[in-house]
Tab-separated table of C-alpha atoms and ligand atoms in Angstrom:
chain	number	residue	atom	x	y	z
A	83	MET	CA	100.159	140.576	106.142
A	84	PRO	CA	100.165	136.777	105.541
A	85	GLN	CA	97.344	135.040	103.421
A	86	PRO	CA	94.715	133.794	105.304
A	87	LEU	CA	95.689	130.233	104.019
A	88	THR	CA	99.132	130.673	105.684
A	89	THR	CA	97.676	132.020	108.889
A	90	GLU	CA	95.402	128.928	109.329
A	91	LEU	CA	98.298	126.755	108.362
A	92	LEU	CA	100.369	128.500	111.101
A	93	GLN	CA	98.101	127.968	113.763
A	94	TRP	CA	97.689	124.184	112.529
A	95	PHE	CA	101.402	123.917	112.821
A	96	LEU	CA	101.297	125.538	116.436
A	97	ILE	CA	99.230	122.669	117.577
A	98	ASN	CA	100.412	119.759	115.472
A	99	LYS	CA	104.234	120.282	114.482
A	100	ARG	CA	106.197	117.040	114.743
A	101	ASN	CA	108.583	116.780	117.625
A	102	LEU	CA	111.647	116.204	116.175
A	103	PRO	CA	115.150	116.487	117.884
A	104	TRP	CA	116.381	119.363	115.405
A	105	ARG	CA	113.392	121.546	115.894
A	106	LYS	CA	114.675	122.333	119.440
A	107	THR	CA	117.294	124.306	118.100
A	108	LYS	CA	118.336	127.234	115.436
A	109	ASP	CA	121.709	126.058	115.315
A	110	PRO	CA	122.706	125.802	111.559
A	111	TYR	CA	124.841	122.865	112.203
A	112	PHE	CA	122.153	120.612	113.446
A	113	ILE	CA	119.697	122.087	110.918
A	114	TRP	CA	122.335	121.211	108.230
A	115	LEU	CA	122.923	117.909	109.361
A	116	SER	CA	119.480	116.855	109.578
A	117	GLU	CA	118.782	118.198	106.157
A	118	ILE	CA	121.701	116.031	104.716
A	119	ILE	CA	120.622	112.893	106.322
A	120	PHE	CA	117.206	113.228	105.326
A	121	GLN	CA	117.447	113.754	101.830
A	122	GLN	CA	116.312	110.613	100.415
A	123	THR	CA	115.793	108.979	103.665
A	124	ARG	CA	112.486	108.853	105.679
A	125	ILE	CA	112.587	110.205	108.980
A	126	SER	CA	111.694	107.001	110.825
A	127	GLN	CA	114.671	105.480	108.827
A	128	GLY	CA	117.411	108.358	109.749
A	129	ILE	CA	116.717	109.464	113.276
A	130	ASP	CA	118.980	107.154	114.817
A	131	TYR	CA	121.553	108.278	112.459
A	132	TYR	CA	121.084	111.795	113.031
A	133	LEU	CA	121.357	111.148	116.910
A	134	ARG	CA	124.409	108.845	116.309
A	135	PHE	CA	126.164	111.653	114.442
A	136	VAL	CA	124.974	114.488	117.006
A	137	GLU	CA	126.441	112.309	119.560
A	138	LYS	CA	129.711	111.312	118.081
A	139	PHE	CA	130.136	114.971	116.460
A	140	PRO	CA	128.491	117.506	118.594
A	141	ASP	CA	129.824	120.428	116.577
A	142	VAL	CA	130.988	121.432	113.330
A	143	PHE	CA	134.748	121.272	114.575
A	144	SER	CA	134.416	117.912	115.674
A	145	LEU	CA	132.924	116.672	112.267
A	146	ALA	CA	135.685	118.658	110.427
A	147	ALA	CA	138.516	116.817	112.582
A	148	ALA	CA	136.823	113.220	111.425
A	149	SER	CA	138.388	110.797	108.867
A	150	GLU	CA	136.325	110.022	105.790
A	151	ASP	CA	136.274	106.298	106.893
A	152	GLU	CA	135.054	107.372	110.468
A	153	VAL	CA	132.197	109.436	108.477
A	154	LEU	CA	131.413	106.800	106.092
A	155	LYS	CA	131.240	104.199	108.892
A	156	LEU	CA	128.701	106.324	110.492
A	157	TRP	CA	126.854	106.729	107.353
A	158	GLN	CA	126.607	103.000	106.449
A	159	GLY	CA	123.185	101.759	105.493
A	160	LEU	CA	121.793	105.196	104.556
A	161	GLY	CA	122.851	104.799	101.077
A	162	TYR	CA	123.781	107.651	98.581
A	163	TYR	CA	127.131	107.998	100.129
A	164	SER	CA	128.341	111.171	98.039
A	165	ARG	CA	126.256	112.823	100.778
A	166	ALA	CA	128.432	111.687	103.695
A	167	ARG	CA	131.673	112.462	101.478
A	168	ASN	CA	130.220	116.231	100.788
A	169	LEU	CA	129.259	116.530	104.534
A	170	LEU	CA	132.616	116.055	105.590
A	171	LYS	CA	134.172	118.417	102.790
A	172	THR	CA	131.540	121.041	103.861
A	173	ALA	CA	132.628	120.873	107.585
A	174	ARG	CA	136.274	121.433	106.874
A	175	GLN	CA	135.183	124.241	104.493
A	176	ILE	CA	132.883	125.755	107.118
A	177	VAL	CA	135.929	125.377	109.866
A	178	LYS	CA	138.387	126.758	107.535
A	179	GLU	CA	136.935	129.639	105.447
A	180	TYR	CA	134.337	130.612	107.865
A	181	ASN	CA	135.486	130.023	111.546
A	182	GLY	CA	132.780	127.381	112.077
A	183	ILE	CA	130.134	129.667	111.416
A	184	PHE	CA	127.707	129.153	108.405
A	185	PRO	CA	127.263	131.578	105.950
A	186	SER	CA	123.907	133.662	106.068
A	187	ASP	CA	124.087	134.126	102.376
A	188	PHE	CA	122.350	132.059	99.454
A	189	SER	CA	125.129	132.095	97.300
A	190	GLU	CA	127.577	131.224	99.800
A	191	LEU	CA	125.695	128.504	101.080
A	192	MET	CA	125.233	127.301	97.571
A	193	ASN	CA	128.903	127.144	96.842
A	194	LEU	CA	129.303	124.404	99.557
A	195	LYS	CA	129.429	120.729	98.602
A	196	GLY	CA	125.977	119.330	98.969
A	197	ILE	CA	124.257	122.221	99.696
A	198	GLY	CA	121.287	122.784	96.866
A	199	GLU	CA	118.587	125.233	96.769
A	200	TYR	CA	116.601	123.100	99.384
A	201	THR	CA	119.020	122.998	102.195
A	202	ALA	CA	120.357	126.711	101.748
A	203	SER	CA	116.770	127.612	101.901
A	204	VAL	CA	115.969	125.422	105.211
A	205	ILE	CA	119.124	127.139	106.732
A	206	LEU	CA	118.180	130.798	105.921
A	207	SER	CA	114.484	130.409	106.693
A	208	VAL	CA	114.966	128.319	110.097
A	209	CYS	CA	117.958	129.467	111.325
A	210	TYR	CA	118.226	133.279	110.164
A	211	GLU	CA	114.548	133.908	109.501
A	212	LYS	CA	115.034	135.119	105.715
A	213	PRO	CA	112.191	134.374	103.639
A	214	TYR	CA	113.362	131.653	101.353
A	215	ALA	CA	110.593	129.000	100.357
A	216	VAL	CA	111.526	125.274	100.787
A	217	ILE	CA	110.192	123.070	98.147
A	218	ASP	CA	110.532	119.289	98.937
A	219	GLY	CA	107.938	116.428	98.031
A	220	ASN	CA	105.566	117.197	100.642
A	221	VAL	CA	105.383	120.824	99.636
A	222	ASN	CA	105.276	120.031	95.709
A	223	ARG	CA	102.185	117.835	96.873
A	224	LEU	CA	100.422	120.315	98.976
A	225	ILE	CA	100.715	123.110	96.394
A	226	SER	CA	99.940	120.934	93.286
A	227	ARG	CA	96.588	119.991	95.108
A	228	LEU	CA	95.936	123.594	96.651
A	229	TYR	CA	96.119	125.293	93.102
A	230	ASN	CA	95.096	122.260	91.011
A	231	ILE	CA	98.337	122.233	89.335
A	232	HIS	CA	98.592	119.488	86.441
A	233	ASP	CA	102.287	120.238	85.300
A	234	PHE	CA	104.989	117.842	85.773
A	235	ILE	CA	106.455	118.724	89.165
A	236	ASP	CA	109.791	117.495	88.513
A	237	VAL	CA	110.936	119.597	85.439
A	238	PRO	CA	111.901	123.000	85.444
A	239	ALA	CA	108.544	124.808	84.235
A	240	GLY	CA	106.598	122.784	86.925
A	241	GLN	CA	109.023	123.636	89.545
A	242	GLU	CA	108.851	127.498	88.706
A	243	LYS	CA	105.107	127.461	88.948
A	244	ILE	CA	105.196	125.681	92.346
A	245	ARG	CA	107.984	128.015	93.668
A	246	GLY	CA	105.942	131.264	92.468
A	247	LYS	CA	102.865	130.118	94.780
A	248	ALA	CA	105.222	129.195	97.667
A	249	ASP	CA	106.900	132.492	97.562
A	250	LYS	CA	103.430	134.110	97.382
A	251	LEU	CA	102.437	132.129	100.487
A	252	ILE	CA	105.478	132.583	102.754
A	253	ASP	CA	105.147	134.318	106.279
A	254	LEU	CA	107.973	137.206	105.843
A	255	GLN	CA	107.889	137.217	109.767
A	256	HIS	CA	108.004	133.781	110.146
A	257	PRO	CA	109.352	132.285	107.238
A	258	GLY	CA	111.108	129.233	109.061
A	259	ASP	CA	107.735	128.392	110.654
A	260	PHE	CA	106.059	128.371	107.612
A	261	ASN	CA	108.461	126.347	105.681
A	262	GLU	CA	108.430	123.732	108.483
A	263	ALA	CA	104.465	123.815	108.370
A	264	MET	CA	104.222	123.160	104.881
A	265	MET	CA	106.463	120.300	105.331
A	266	ASP	CA	104.604	118.889	108.329
A	267	PHE	CA	101.040	119.480	106.853
A	268	GLY	CA	102.092	117.504	103.781
A	269	ALA	CA	103.606	114.565	105.497
A	270	MET	CA	100.629	114.545	108.242
A	271	VAL	CA	97.538	115.734	106.582
A	272	CYS	CA	97.960	116.113	102.608
A	273	THR	CA	99.563	112.790	102.666
A	274	PRO	CA	100.286	111.097	99.015
A	275	GLN	CA	97.730	108.336	99.628
A	276	ASN	CA	94.375	108.767	101.484
A	277	PRO	CA	94.748	112.494	102.478
A	278	ASP	CA	92.487	113.545	105.426
A	279	CYS	CA	90.483	116.205	103.358
A	280	ASN	CA	87.558	115.804	105.642
A	281	HIS	CA	89.370	117.225	108.373
A	282	CYS	CA	91.600	119.472	106.820
A	283	PRO	CA	91.566	123.266	107.733
A	284	LEU	CA	92.927	124.339	104.093
A	285	GLN	CA	90.093	122.485	102.478
A	286	LYS	CA	88.190	125.740	101.677
A	287	TYR	CA	91.157	127.087	99.841
A	288	CYS	CA	91.805	123.679	98.060
A	289	LYS	CA	91.144	123.747	94.444
A	290	ALA	CA	91.772	120.309	93.870
A	291	PHE	CA	89.399	119.333	96.469
A	292	GLU	CA	86.886	121.643	94.705
A	293	LYS	CA	87.469	119.745	91.243
A	294	GLY	CA	87.923	116.263	92.821
A	295	THR	CA	91.196	116.017	91.212
A	296	VAL	CA	93.235	115.364	94.612
A	297	ASN	CA	93.958	111.655	93.855
A	298	MET	CA	95.645	112.611	90.523
A	299	LEU	CA	98.007	115.134	91.911
A	300	PRO	CA	101.068	115.961	92.195
A	301	VAL	CA	101.932	115.059	88.491
A	302	LYS	CA	105.657	113.325	87.548
A	303	SER	CA	106.945	112.802	84.586
A	304	PRO	CA	107.344	109.681	83.259
A	305	LYS	CA	110.083	107.252	84.614
A	306	LYS	CA	113.481	106.725	83.021
A	307	GLY	CA	114.742	103.446	82.512
A	308	ILE	CA	116.381	101.607	85.192
A	309	ARG	CA	119.883	100.138	84.636
A	310	LYS	CA	120.234	96.343	85.107
A	311	ARG	CA	123.426	95.187	86.631
A	312	SER	CA	124.970	92.071	87.872
A	313	PHE	CA	127.600	91.889	90.633
A	314	HIS	CA	129.610	88.715	91.502
A	315	TYR	CA	131.229	88.979	94.755
A	316	PHE	CA	134.128	86.523	95.982
A	317	LEU	CA	134.375	85.635	99.569
A	318	ILE	CA	137.993	84.885	99.964
A	319	ARG	CA	139.132	83.640	103.349
A	320	THR	CA	142.586	83.787	104.436
A	321	LYS	CA	144.460	82.816	107.527
A	322	LYS	CA	143.657	86.176	109.087
A	323	GLY	CA	140.350	86.686	107.862
A	324	VAL	CA	138.944	87.743	104.586
A	325	LEU	CA	139.688	89.847	101.315
A	326	LEU	CA	138.263	93.342	101.022
A	327	LYS	CA	138.512	95.873	98.262
A	328	GLN	CA	137.939	99.691	98.464
A	329	ARG	CA	135.714	100.921	95.712
A	330	THR	CA	137.720	103.752	94.020
A	331	GLU	CA	135.857	103.770	90.530
A	332	LYS	CA	133.624	106.633	89.843
A	333	ASP	CA	130.458	104.662	90.477
A	334	ILE	CA	127.728	103.941	93.217
A	335	TRP	CA	129.512	103.340	96.660
A	336	HIS	CA	132.541	105.040	95.720
A	337	SER	CA	135.164	104.786	98.730
A	338	LEU	CA	133.107	102.073	100.525
A	339	PHE	CA	134.530	98.345	100.797
A	340	ASP	CA	133.236	95.165	99.102
A	341	PHE	CA	134.571	92.075	98.261
A	342	PRO	CA	136.823	91.113	95.045
A	343	MET	CA	133.870	91.359	92.216
A	344	VAL	CA	133.561	90.549	88.620
A	345	GLU	CA	130.564	92.586	87.029
A	346	LEU	CA	129.103	91.145	84.347
A	347	ASN	CA	126.293	92.016	81.795
A	348	SER	CA	122.849	91.192	83.437
A	349	GLU	CA	122.162	88.531	80.700
A	350	MET	CA	125.619	86.892	81.160
A	351	SER	CA	126.366	84.057	83.688
A	352	LEU	CA	129.662	83.613	85.236
A	353	ASN	CA	131.970	81.164	83.907
A	354	SER	CA	135.566	80.143	84.633
A	355	GLU	CA	136.901	82.376	81.794
A	356	HIS	CA	135.752	85.588	83.683
A	357	LEU	CA	137.589	84.118	86.734
A	358	ILE	CA	141.013	83.610	85.168
A	359	THR	CA	140.821	87.144	83.503
A	360	TYR	CA	140.392	88.380	86.967
A	361	PHE	CA	142.219	86.287	89.524
A	362	GLY	CA	144.441	84.574	87.277
A	363	LYS	CA	145.168	80.674	87.280
A	364	ALA	CA	145.390	80.370	91.122
A	365	LEU	CA	141.657	79.958	91.502
A	366	ASN	CA	140.886	76.387	92.794
A	367	SER	CA	136.968	76.150	93.201
A	368	TYR	CA	133.930	78.332	93.621
A	369	LYS	CA	130.718	77.799	94.723
A	370	LEU	CA	127.510	80.163	95.058
A	371	ILE	CA	126.534	80.490	98.545
A	372	HIS	CA	123.708	83.581	98.449
A	373	GLU	CA	122.173	85.805	95.875
A	374	THR	CA	119.991	88.816	96.443
A	375	LYS	CA	118.642	91.742	94.588
A	376	HIS	CA	119.325	95.550	95.553
A	377	LYS	CA	117.417	98.332	93.929
A	378	LEU	CA	118.707	101.996	93.896
A	379	THR	CA	116.738	104.780	92.496
A	380	HIS	CA	118.060	104.050	88.692
A	381	GLN	CA	119.911	100.711	88.829
A	382	GLU	CA	118.587	97.199	89.956
A	383	LEU	CA	121.323	95.112	91.021
A	384	SER	CA	121.340	91.431	91.023
A	385	ILE	CA	124.284	90.477	93.485
A	386	TYR	CA	125.800	86.838	93.650
A	387	PHE	CA	128.214	85.857	96.536
A	388	TYR	CA	130.667	82.889	95.859
A	389	GLU	CA	133.096	81.263	98.348
A	390	ALA	CA	136.362	80.990	96.420
A	391	PHE	CA	139.165	78.583	97.051
A	392	PHE	CA	142.677	79.116	95.780
A	393	ASP	CA	145.920	77.610	95.607
A	394	CYS	CA	147.543	80.834	96.681
A	395	ILE	CA	145.860	83.574	97.793
A	396	PRO	CA	145.662	86.756	95.269
A	397	ARG	CA	147.577	89.625	95.772
A	398	GLY	CA	146.304	93.226	95.612
A	399	PHE	CA	143.223	93.464	98.134
A	400	LEU	CA	142.936	94.173	101.784
A	401	ASP	CA	143.357	91.240	104.266
A	402	VAL	CA	141.035	92.101	107.270
A	403	SER	CA	140.698	90.062	110.280
A	404	LEU	CA	136.988	89.234	111.264
A	405	ASN	CA	137.457	91.401	114.478
A	406	GLU	CA	138.366	94.385	112.309
A	407	LEU	CA	135.451	93.708	109.674
A	408	ASN	CA	132.923	95.890	111.668
A	409	LYS	CA	135.422	98.931	111.264
A	410	TYR	CA	135.019	99.199	107.450
A	411	ALA	CA	132.055	100.758	105.661
A	412	VAL	CA	130.272	98.365	103.209
A	413	PRO	CA	127.226	98.754	101.033
A	414	LYS	CA	124.187	97.373	102.528
A	415	PRO	CA	123.753	94.152	100.713
A	416	VAL	CA	127.479	93.410	101.563
A	417	GLU	CA	126.859	94.369	105.253
A	418	ASN	CA	123.817	91.953	105.153
A	419	PHE	CA	125.505	89.333	104.006
A	420	LEU	CA	128.542	89.571	106.426
A	421	LYS	CA	125.859	89.611	109.155
A	422	SER	CA	124.702	86.352	107.864
A	423	VAL	CA	128.145	84.723	107.462
A	424	PHE	CA	130.072	85.915	110.289
A	425	GLN	CA	127.135	86.912	112.733
A	426	LEU	CA	128.499	90.327	112.976
A	427	THR	CA	126.689	92.818	115.322
A	428	GLU	CA	127.019	96.480	115.374
B	132	SF4	FE1	95.429	118.593	100.824
B	132	SF4	FE2	92.764	117.544	100.869
B	132	SF4	FE3	93.330	119.717	102.371
B	132	SF4	FE4	93.550	119.948	99.857
B	132	SF4	S1	91.796	119.365	100.960
B	132	SF4	S2	95.147	120.468	101.325
B	132	SF4	S3	94.211	117.880	99.130
B	132	SF4	S4	93.873	117.190	102.783
């Protein structure tokens, strides 16, 4: 028998559940795709991406047959590009090793690229009705408040406590609905700011409400330092278009394309020595035409764009015509810059 709290939560879910495109199916391909897209991405921001992926790749076979560039291009703007690369690797593995059918076993799912405990639990509970509780930010917050848990939720001991509570609450007959209900309730009622405690059907079970600690929860460990970097990009026009360079280093934006670039320590400013080291002596002149900041989870980038003029065009870069620029997956700040300079459209 489910606990009374679970029963009330599921009743609330029946009436209030979010109408999301992947909720209309139990097909693991769509559930998996949505989960990968919405890791680190808000639903409002990612929904168009999900719809575009589904339209272009309606099943795991079509995705597996795509090239990495095609997938990265469709992913462009979502950030955390390793998700897109893993998406493709996993699609290929599912086709090759599982004949296109997602495994229904926890450890087999965990062996696939980009699938962790969270995504494996969603697939198992929603698609195969197995009792694996899903813990995301919404669930962390809701459980911390329901049980007045003041441990750091982002360290293993805190996670274990939250998981223990979720495992006790899960409805063994309807684990998929239970997980989605927890996530929706956290997103719609027990929100980070101004949770709707006065109309909350779980208020009578909520220890944080009883103790007046709702706004203190959940508790996260203090933030790690932010790495500051400064990127100096060079827009180099050629007869055909502009020069691009693929990022092959083990770093952010791996495999995406950007401009020839000099990275400096954030306290240093660019001088001609740096440019001679990078381009040799063919550089004639350069001028700053745009600057911007870009924040990532643990990095803050100061980005400078220069137009650079050469006596002879440097070698070793990709010469891309303006008509073809749209085909290359580029990082968000480069995309914005290209749009402003060349008025590119999708
Ligand atoms: Fe969340 Fe408030 Fe409901 Fe407690 S009473 S579960 S804090 S919305």
